Amino acid sequence: MSRRMMIAGNWKMNGLRSDLDFFDALAPLTASASAEIVVCLPATLIALAIQRCGNGVGIGGQDCHTGQSGAHTGDISAAMLRDAGAGHVIVGHSERRRDHGESSVTVSAKAEAALAAGLVPIICVGETLEEREAGQAREVVGAQLRASLPQQANAGLVVAYEPVWAIGTGRVAAITDIAQMHEFIRSQLPQPRDTRILYGGSVKPGNAVDILSLSDVDGALVGGASLEVAQFSGIIEASVQQSPVR
Ligand code: PGA
């Protein structure tokens, strides 16, 4: 198996039905993109987006519960996302870890639930600024990764390295730090050659070429810039300049 580049958008808690024109505008580019393009949407938009976007774009959720169904008001299961047409789901995003106190053990169970439902989990890990400044970035990310992966090795899952301090701040990690952390993450994976590792944190058209050209970076997880079709298109165009398969 080889690793196909992935550019994944994360709309977070943004987006109304009137914003789905985004997919019409993106269609000409995604039809010719060599990378796998995915947009992770609020659950309310998933089924509608699938009607709009054709085959060129995968649609994902942003979180799922560990269980299949049951008395969990406000939660959504991986099976429900799959039923709505999603193919992917983000688990363990730092905003979920922060806002909902999600532990890596829970994230691992969510990743397992996603795989069981036929979804590709995008498992997020990343250190805080304090942890990086204390020289603990590698230790923290390694521990988070080991605890967040599903019990059974699965090359279909995707890992996203997102330094918390780079998310939504406009501060992107130094290229050498990204390269070293991705190399380290790969060394910790049960199926290192086949598992895709995305970088996330203030990825924009202007920095995407440098980031995506790193040999252990298999794509990007894009927040703010995925809300603007011009910016997201610029990142997809940057991916076209790279070898689509690693
Ligand atoms: P950002 O978000 O691109 O706005 O920094 C990335 C993410 O949170 O996935």
PDB file of C-alpha atoms and ligand atoms in Angstrom:
ATOM      1  CA  MET A   1       0.000   0.000   0.000  1.00  0.00           C
ATOM      2  CA  SER A   2       1.188   3.521  -0.662  1.00  0.00           C
ATOM      3  CA  ARG A   3       0.184   6.820   0.873  1.00  0.00           C
ATOM      4  CA  ARG A   4      -1.989   9.121  -1.220  1.00  0.00           C
ATOM      5  CA  MET A   5      -1.824  12.752  -0.207  1.00  0.00           C
ATOM      6  CA  MET A   6      -4.904  14.045   1.626  1.00  0.00           C
ATOM      7  CA  ILE A   7      -6.112  17.614   1.997  1.00  0.00           C
ATOM      8  CA  ALA A   8      -8.822  17.690   4.655  1.00  0.00           C
ATOM      9  CA  GLY A   9     -10.854  20.744   5.617  1.00  0.00           C
ATOM     10  CA  ASN A  10     -12.360  21.179   9.066  1.00  0.00           C
ATOM     11  CA  TRP A  11     -15.223  23.657   9.151  1.00  0.00           C
ATOM     12  CA  LYS A  12     -15.554  23.353  12.953  1.00  0.00           C
ATOM     13  CA  MET A  13     -18.779  25.042  14.222  1.00  0.00           C
ATOM     14  CA  ASN A  14     -19.243  27.016  11.022  1.00  0.00           C
ATOM     15  CA  GLY A  15     -21.517  26.613   8.061  1.00  0.00           C
ATOM     16  CA  LEU A  16     -25.164  26.946   7.095  1.00  0.00           C
ATOM     17  CA  ARG A  17     -26.995  25.480   4.120  1.00  0.00           C
ATOM     18  CA  SER A  18     -26.369  28.721   2.262  1.00  0.00           C
ATOM     19  CA  ASP A  19     -22.621  28.052   2.499  1.00  0.00           C
ATOM     20  CA  LEU A  20     -22.800  24.866   0.448  1.00  0.00           C
ATOM     21  CA  ASP A  21     -22.141  26.819  -2.769  1.00  0.00           C
ATOM     22  CA  PHE A  22     -18.557  26.240  -1.644  1.00  0.00           C
ATOM     23  CA  PHE A  23     -18.760  22.769  -3.209  1.00  0.00           C
ATOM     24  CA  ASP A  24     -19.956  24.065  -6.589  1.00  0.00           C
ATOM     25  CA  ALA A  25     -17.005  26.456  -6.667  1.00  0.00           C
ATOM     26  CA  LEU A  26     -14.561  23.711  -5.664  1.00  0.00           C
ATOM     27  CA  ALA A  27     -15.791  21.105  -8.167  1.00  0.00           C
ATOM     28  CA  PRO A  28     -13.639  22.037 -11.207  1.00  0.00           C
ATOM     29  CA  LEU A  29     -10.477  21.806  -9.104  1.00  0.00           C
ATOM     30  CA  THR A  30     -11.301  18.644  -7.197  1.00  0.00           C
ATOM     31  CA  ALA A  31     -12.171  16.779 -10.380  1.00  0.00           C
ATOM     32  CA  SER A  32      -8.526  17.091 -11.447  1.00  0.00           C
ATOM     33  CA  ALA A  33      -6.803  16.989  -8.032  1.00  0.00           C
ATOM     34  CA  SER A  34      -4.413  14.123  -7.439  1.00  0.00           C
ATOM     35  CA  ALA A  35      -4.773  14.349  -3.651  1.00  0.00           C
ATOM     36  CA  GLU A  36      -7.762  12.950  -1.777  1.00  0.00           C
ATOM     37  CA  ILE A  37      -9.934  15.919  -0.829  1.00  0.00           C
ATOM     38  CA  VAL A  38     -12.118  15.684   2.277  1.00  0.00           C
ATOM     39  CA  VAL A  39     -14.212  18.317   4.046  1.00  0.00           C
ATOM     40  CA  CYS A  40     -15.289  17.627   7.637  1.00  0.00           C
ATOM     41  CA  LEU A  41     -18.576  19.405   8.210  1.00  0.00           C
ATOM     42  CA  PRO A  42     -21.042  20.070  10.996  1.00  0.00           C
ATOM     43  CA  ALA A  43     -23.361  17.039  11.109  1.00  0.00           C
ATOM     44  CA  THR A  44     -26.307  19.172   9.934  1.00  0.00           C
ATOM     45  CA  LEU A  45     -24.680  19.667   6.526  1.00  0.00           C
ATOM     46  CA  ILE A  46     -23.278  16.219   5.765  1.00  0.00           C
ATOM     47  CA  ALA A  47     -26.180  14.698   3.831  1.00  0.00           C
ATOM     48  CA  LEU A  48     -26.860  17.949   1.976  1.00  0.00           C
ATOM     49  CA  ALA A  49     -23.211  18.371   1.002  1.00  0.00           C
ATOM     50  CA  ILE A  50     -23.098  14.845  -0.381  1.00  0.00           C
ATOM     51  CA  GLN A  51     -25.973  15.668  -2.720  1.00  0.00           C
ATOM     52  CA  ARG A  52     -24.053  18.713  -3.911  1.00  0.00           C
ATOM     53  CA  CYS A  53     -20.444  17.665  -4.244  1.00  0.00           C
ATOM     54  CA  GLY A  54     -20.353  14.541  -6.422  1.00  0.00           C
ATOM     55  CA  ASN A  55     -17.539  12.044  -6.209  1.00  0.00           C
ATOM     56  CA  GLY A  56     -14.551  14.375  -6.189  1.00  0.00           C
ATOM     57  CA  VAL A  57     -14.800  15.313  -2.517  1.00  0.00           C
ATOM     58  CA  GLY A  58     -15.116  13.087   0.539  1.00  0.00           C
ATOM     59  CA  ILE A  59     -17.262  14.328   3.384  1.00  0.00           C
ATOM     60  CA  GLY A  60     -16.443  13.749   7.024  1.00  0.00           C
ATOM     61  CA  GLY A  61     -17.788  14.418  10.497  1.00  0.00           C
ATOM     62  CA  GLN A  62     -15.841  16.190  13.244  1.00  0.00           C
ATOM     63  CA  ASP A  63     -16.440  13.807  16.158  1.00  0.00           C
ATOM     64  CA  CYS A  64     -18.307  10.616  17.003  1.00  0.00           C
ATOM     65  CA  HIS A  65     -19.371   8.797  20.155  1.00  0.00           C
ATOM     66  CA  THR A  66     -17.644   5.607  21.276  1.00  0.00           C
ATOM     67  CA  GLY A  67     -20.950   3.689  21.157  1.00  0.00           C
ATOM     68  CA  GLN A  68     -23.252   2.736  18.300  1.00  0.00           C
ATOM     69  CA  SER A  69     -26.502   4.085  19.756  1.00  0.00           C
ATOM     70  CA  GLY A  70     -28.131   4.738  23.097  1.00  0.00           C
ATOM     71  CA  ALA A  71     -28.999   7.328  25.723  1.00  0.00           C
ATOM     72  CA  HIS A  72     -26.406  10.011  24.955  1.00  0.00           C
ATOM     73  CA  THR A  73     -28.307  13.224  24.320  1.00  0.00           C
ATOM     74  CA  GLY A  74     -26.658  15.436  21.757  1.00  0.00           C
ATOM     75  CA  ASP A  75     -24.076  12.902  20.653  1.00  0.00           C
ATOM     76  CA  ILE A  76     -23.715  11.300  17.256  1.00  0.00           C
ATOM     77  CA  SER A  77     -22.436   7.818  16.469  1.00  0.00           C
ATOM     78  CA  ALA A  78     -20.021   6.768  13.764  1.00  0.00           C
ATOM     79  CA  ALA A  79     -22.773   4.595  12.271  1.00  0.00           C
ATOM     80  CA  MET A  80     -25.023   7.675  11.988  1.00  0.00           C
ATOM     81  CA  LEU A  81     -22.292   9.617  10.193  1.00  0.00           C
ATOM     82  CA  ARG A  82     -21.775   6.708   7.828  1.00  0.00           C
ATOM     83  CA  ASP A  83     -25.514   6.479   7.260  1.00  0.00           C
ATOM     84  CA  ALA A  84     -25.568  10.186   6.348  1.00  0.00           C
ATOM     85  CA  GLY A  85     -22.896   9.483   3.733  1.00  0.00           C
ATOM     86  CA  ALA A  86     -19.702  10.460   5.541  1.00  0.00           C
ATOM     87  CA  GLY A  87     -16.527   8.535   4.828  1.00  0.00           C
ATOM     88  CA  HIS A  88     -14.271  10.106   7.452  1.00  0.00           C
ATOM     89  CA  VAL A  89     -14.401  11.489  10.973  1.00  0.00           C
ATOM     90  CA  ILE A  90     -11.990  13.617  12.986  1.00  0.00           C
ATOM     91  CA  VAL A  91     -11.408  12.257  16.498  1.00  0.00           C
ATOM     92  CA  GLY A  92      -9.428  13.791  19.349  1.00  0.00           C
ATOM     93  CA  HIS A  93      -9.183  17.292  17.927  1.00  0.00           C
ATOM     94  CA  SER A  94      -7.525  19.507  20.524  1.00  0.00           C
ATOM     95  CA  GLU A  95     -10.687  21.615  20.748  1.00  0.00           C
ATOM     96  CA  ARG A  96     -12.627  18.471  21.773  1.00  0.00           C
ATOM     97  CA  ARG A  97      -9.907  17.489  24.221  1.00  0.00           C
ATOM     98  CA  ARG A  98     -10.031  21.017  25.687  1.00  0.00           C
ATOM     99  CA  ASP A  99     -13.794  21.781  25.571  1.00  0.00           C
ATOM    100  CA  HIS A 100     -15.052  18.294  26.445  1.00  0.00           C
ATOM    101  CA  GLY A 101     -12.189  16.905  28.510  1.00  0.00           C
ATOM    102  CA  GLU A 102     -11.641  14.032  26.084  1.00  0.00           C
ATOM    103  CA  SER A 103      -8.819  11.729  27.094  1.00  0.00           C
ATOM    104  CA  SER A 104      -6.671   9.765  24.687  1.00  0.00           C
ATOM    105  CA  VAL A 105      -8.355   6.574  25.956  1.00  0.00           C
ATOM    106  CA  THR A 106     -11.701   7.968  24.813  1.00  0.00           C
ATOM    107  CA  VAL A 107     -10.170   9.053  21.514  1.00  0.00           C
ATOM    108  CA  SER A 108      -8.892   5.523  20.944  1.00  0.00           C
ATOM    109  CA  ALA A 109     -12.393   4.123  21.568  1.00  0.00           C
ATOM    110  CA  LYS A 110     -13.829   6.681  19.136  1.00  0.00           C
ATOM    111  CA  ALA A 111     -11.286   5.682  16.500  1.00  0.00           C
ATOM    112  CA  GLU A 112     -12.286   2.053  16.978  1.00  0.00           C
ATOM    113  CA  ALA A 113     -15.973   2.938  16.681  1.00  0.00           C
ATOM    114  CA  ALA A 114     -15.205   4.845  13.479  1.00  0.00           C
ATOM    115  CA  LEU A 115     -13.334   1.925  11.929  1.00  0.00           C
ATOM    116  CA  ALA A 116     -16.093  -0.493  12.948  1.00  0.00           C
ATOM    117  CA  ALA A 117     -18.634   1.723  11.174  1.00  0.00           C
ATOM    118  CA  GLY A 118     -16.530   1.882   8.009  1.00  0.00           C
ATOM    119  CA  LEU A 119     -15.230   5.427   8.522  1.00  0.00           C
ATOM    120  CA  VAL A 120     -11.631   6.583   8.229  1.00  0.00           C
ATOM    121  CA  PRO A 121     -10.692   8.166  11.568  1.00  0.00           C
ATOM    122  CA  ILE A 122      -8.425  11.231  11.466  1.00  0.00           C
ATOM    123  CA  ILE A 123      -6.794  11.018  14.895  1.00  0.00           C
ATOM    124  CA  CYS A 124      -5.402  14.344  16.140  1.00  0.00           C
ATOM    125  CA  VAL A 125      -2.438  14.804  18.457  1.00  0.00           C
ATOM    126  CA  GLY A 126      -0.364  17.836  19.386  1.00  0.00           C
ATOM    127  CA  GLU A 127       1.441  19.590  22.188  1.00  0.00           C
ATOM    128  CA  THR A 128       0.635  22.910  23.870  1.00  0.00           C
ATOM    129  CA  LEU A 129       3.010  25.872  23.765  1.00  0.00           C
ATOM    130  CA  GLU A 130       4.021  25.292  27.396  1.00  0.00           C
ATOM    131  CA  GLU A 131       4.885  21.690  26.611  1.00  0.00           C
ATOM    132  CA  ARG A 132       6.946  22.701  23.585  1.00  0.00           C
ATOM    133  CA  GLU A 133       8.767  25.428  25.484  1.00  0.00           C
ATOM    134  CA  ALA A 134       9.523  22.940  28.259  1.00  0.00           C
ATOM    135  CA  GLY A 135      11.151  20.648  25.685  1.00  0.00           C
ATOM    136  CA  GLN A 136       8.426  18.008  26.137  1.00  0.00           C
ATOM    137  CA  ALA A 137       6.775  18.130  22.690  1.00  0.00           C
ATOM    138  CA  ARG A 138       8.019  14.737  21.537  1.00  0.00           C
ATOM    139  CA  GLU A 139       7.263  13.014  24.826  1.00  0.00           C
ATOM    140  CA  VAL A 140       3.734  14.478  24.982  1.00  0.00           C
ATOM    141  CA  VAL A 141       2.878  13.717  21.357  1.00  0.00           C
ATOM    142  CA  GLY A 142       4.325  10.192  21.620  1.00  0.00           C
ATOM    143  CA  ALA A 143       2.262   9.418  24.726  1.00  0.00           C
ATOM    144  CA  GLN A 144      -0.904  10.923  23.212  1.00  0.00           C
ATOM    145  CA  LEU A 145      -0.411   8.985  20.008  1.00  0.00           C
ATOM    146  CA  ARG A 146       0.166   5.616  21.653  1.00  0.00           C
ATOM    147  CA  ALA A 147      -2.919   6.047  23.851  1.00  0.00           C
ATOM    148  CA  SER A 148      -5.137   7.446  21.057  1.00  0.00           C
ATOM    149  CA  LEU A 149      -4.540   4.765  18.439  1.00  0.00           C
ATOM    150  CA  PRO A 150      -7.033   1.908  18.240  1.00  0.00           C
ATOM    151  CA  GLN A 151      -6.002  -1.367  19.869  1.00  0.00           C
ATOM    152  CA  GLN A 152      -5.736  -3.164  16.542  1.00  0.00           C
ATOM    153  CA  ALA A 153      -3.235  -1.781  14.034  1.00  0.00           C
ATOM    154  CA  ASN A 154      -5.025  -0.433  10.966  1.00  0.00           C
ATOM    155  CA  ALA A 155      -3.254   1.225   8.061  1.00  0.00           C
ATOM    156  CA  GLY A 156      -6.491   2.886   6.936  1.00  0.00           C
ATOM    157  CA  LEU A 157      -6.503   5.367   9.781  1.00  0.00           C
ATOM    158  CA  VAL A 158      -5.001   8.843   9.427  1.00  0.00           C
ATOM    159  CA  VAL A 159      -3.005  10.738  12.062  1.00  0.00           C
ATOM    160  CA  ALA A 160      -2.960  14.550  12.187  1.00  0.00           C
ATOM    161  CA  TYR A 161      -0.173  16.356  14.004  1.00  0.00           C
ATOM    162  CA  GLU A 162      -1.584  19.686  15.123  1.00  0.00           C
ATOM    163  CA  PRO A 163       0.485  21.711  17.571  1.00  0.00           C
ATOM    164  CA  VAL A 164      -2.198  23.344  19.740  1.00  0.00           C
ATOM    165  CA  TRP A 165      -0.440  26.724  19.660  1.00  0.00           C
ATOM    166  CA  ALA A 166      -0.512  26.767  15.837  1.00  0.00           C
ATOM    167  CA  ILE A 167      -4.265  26.179  15.508  1.00  0.00           C
ATOM    168  CA  GLY A 168      -6.156  29.274  14.441  1.00  0.00           C
ATOM    169  CA  THR A 169      -3.318  31.534  15.517  1.00  0.00           C
ATOM    170  CA  GLY A 170      -1.533  32.185  12.240  1.00  0.00           C
ATOM    171  CA  ARG A 171       1.616  30.780  13.887  1.00  0.00           C
ATOM    172  CA  VAL A 172       2.833  27.836  11.907  1.00  0.00           C
ATOM    173  CA  ALA A 173       5.422  25.441  13.298  1.00  0.00           C
ATOM    174  CA  ALA A 174       8.949  25.733  11.901  1.00  0.00           C
ATOM    175  CA  ILE A 175       9.531  23.482   8.899  1.00  0.00           C
ATOM    176  CA  THR A 176      12.334  21.605  10.681  1.00  0.00           C
ATOM    177  CA  ASP A 177      10.098  21.036  13.730  1.00  0.00           C
ATOM    178  CA  ILE A 178       7.311  19.687  11.500  1.00  0.00           C
ATOM    179  CA  ALA A 179       9.753  17.400   9.684  1.00  0.00           C
ATOM    180  CA  GLN A 180      11.216  16.057  12.934  1.00  0.00           C
ATOM    181  CA  MET A 181       7.854  15.514  14.602  1.00  0.00           C
ATOM    182  CA  HIS A 182       6.386  13.731  11.583  1.00  0.00           C
ATOM    183  CA  GLU A 183       9.429  11.488  11.359  1.00  0.00           C
ATOM    184  CA  PHE A 184       9.066  10.731  15.065  1.00  0.00           C
ATOM    185  CA  ILE A 185       5.318  10.032  14.768  1.00  0.00           C
ATOM    186  CA  ARG A 186       5.970   7.687  11.856  1.00  0.00           C
ATOM    187  CA  SER A 187       8.540   5.809  13.922  1.00  0.00           C
ATOM    188  CA  GLN A 188       5.870   5.224  16.582  1.00  0.00           C
ATOM    189  CA  LEU A 189       3.197   3.838  14.247  1.00  0.00           C
ATOM    190  CA  PRO A 190       2.488   0.121  13.958  1.00  0.00           C
ATOM    191  CA  GLN A 191       2.244   0.448  10.157  1.00  0.00           C
ATOM    192  CA  PRO A 192       4.600   3.329   9.489  1.00  0.00           C
ATOM    193  CA  ARG A 193       4.947   3.053   5.732  1.00  0.00           C
ATOM    194  CA  ASP A 194       1.227   2.873   5.049  1.00  0.00           C
ATOM    195  CA  THR A 195      -0.249   5.330   7.551  1.00  0.00           C
ATOM    196  CA  ARG A 196      -0.836   8.900   6.441  1.00  0.00           C
ATOM    197  CA  ILE A 197       0.254  11.726   8.727  1.00  0.00           C
ATOM    198  CA  LEU A 198      -1.271  15.163   8.087  1.00  0.00           C
ATOM    199  CA  TYR A 199       0.010  18.461   9.443  1.00  0.00           C
ATOM    200  CA  GLY A 200      -2.513  20.954  10.820  1.00  0.00           C
ATOM    201  CA  GLY A 201      -2.206  24.417  12.314  1.00  0.00           C
ATOM    202  CA  SER A 202      -2.550  27.631  10.289  1.00  0.00           C
ATOM    203  CA  VAL A 203      -1.952  25.952   6.933  1.00  0.00           C
ATOM    204  CA  LYS A 204      -2.518  28.549   4.192  1.00  0.00           C
ATOM    205  CA  PRO A 205      -1.802  28.695   0.453  1.00  0.00           C
ATOM    206  CA  GLY A 206       1.399  30.642   1.227  1.00  0.00           C
ATOM    207  CA  ASN A 207       2.981  27.976   3.448  1.00  0.00           C
ATOM    208  CA  ALA A 208       1.416  24.819   2.020  1.00  0.00           C
ATOM    209  CA  VAL A 209       4.096  24.088  -0.591  1.00  0.00           C
ATOM    210  CA  ASP A 210       6.904  24.078   1.982  1.00  0.00           C
ATOM    211  CA  ILE A 211       4.915  21.925   4.418  1.00  0.00           C
ATOM    212  CA  LEU A 212       3.598  19.445   1.847  1.00  0.00           C
ATOM    213  CA  SER A 213       7.028  18.947   0.299  1.00  0.00           C
ATOM    214  CA  LEU A 214       8.299  17.254   3.497  1.00  0.00           C
ATOM    215  CA  SER A 215       8.626  13.526   2.904  1.00  0.00           C
ATOM    216  CA  ASP A 216       6.789  12.501   6.080  1.00  0.00           C
ATOM    217  CA  VAL A 217       3.936  14.966   5.566  1.00  0.00           C
ATOM    218  CA  ASP A 218       1.173  13.201   3.663  1.00  0.00           C
ATOM    219  CA  GLY A 219      -1.241  16.110   3.578  1.00  0.00           C
ATOM    220  CA  ALA A 220      -2.872  18.835   5.641  1.00  0.00           C
ATOM    221  CA  LEU A 221      -5.775  19.301   8.027  1.00  0.00           C
ATOM    222  CA  VAL A 222      -7.027  22.802   7.358  1.00  0.00           C
ATOM    223  CA  GLY A 223      -9.316  24.827   9.631  1.00  0.00           C
ATOM    224  CA  GLY A 224      -9.773  28.536   8.904  1.00  0.00           C
ATOM    225  CA  ALA A 225      -8.519  28.371   5.324  1.00  0.00           C
ATOM    226  CA  SER A 226     -11.030  25.632   4.469  1.00  0.00           C
ATOM    227  CA  LEU A 227     -13.897  28.083   4.949  1.00  0.00           C
ATOM    228  CA  GLU A 228     -12.817  30.206   1.988  1.00  0.00           C
ATOM    229  CA  VAL A 229     -12.951  28.480  -1.353  1.00  0.00           C
ATOM    230  CA  ALA A 230     -10.061  30.560  -2.742  1.00  0.00           C
ATOM    231  CA  GLN A 231      -7.779  29.664   0.157  1.00  0.00           C
ATOM    232  CA  PHE A 232      -8.731  26.003   0.244  1.00  0.00           C
ATOM    233  CA  SER A 233      -8.224  25.860  -3.535  1.00  0.00           C
ATOM    234  CA  GLY A 234      -4.777  27.402  -3.086  1.00  0.00           C
ATOM    235  CA  ILE A 235      -3.820  24.606  -0.696  1.00  0.00           C
ATOM    236  CA  ILE A 236      -5.156  21.953  -3.084  1.00  0.00           C
ATOM    237  CA  GLU A 237      -3.109  23.582  -5.854  1.00  0.00           C
ATOM    238  CA  ALA A 238      -0.026  23.399  -3.623  1.00  0.00           C
ATOM    239  CA  SER A 239      -0.647  19.667  -3.239  1.00  0.00           C
ATOM    240  CA  VAL A 240      -0.723  19.235  -7.004  1.00  0.00           C
ATOM    241  CA  GLN A 241       2.950  20.261  -7.079  1.00  0.00           C
ATOM    242  CA  GLN A 242       3.865  17.292  -4.885  1.00  0.00           C
ATOM    243  CA  SER A 243       4.098  13.637  -5.739  1.00  0.00           C
ATOM    244  CA  PRO A 244       0.531  12.451  -5.030  1.00  0.00           C
ATOM    245  CA  VAL A 245       1.688   9.110  -3.650  1.00  0.00           C
ATOM    246  CA  ARG A 246       4.435   8.536  -1.082  1.00  0.00           C
TER     247      ARG A 246
HETATM  248  P1  PGA B   1      -6.433  26.171  11.504  1.00  0.00           P
HETATM  249  O1  PGA B   1      -7.119  24.904  12.194  1.00  0.00           O
HETATM  250  O2  PGA B   1      -6.056  25.766  10.099  1.00  0.00           O
HETATM  251  O3  PGA B   1      -7.494  27.236  11.528  1.00  0.00           O
HETATM  252  O4  PGA B   1      -5.246  26.517  12.312  1.00  0.00           O
HETATM  253  C1  PGA B   1      -6.624  23.604  11.998  1.00  0.00           C
HETATM  254  C2  PGA B   1      -7.461  22.622  12.773  1.00  0.00           C
HETATM  255  O5  PGA B   1      -7.879  22.933  13.886  1.00  0.00           O
HETATM  256  O6  PGA B   1      -7.721  21.502  12.299  1.00  0.00           O
END
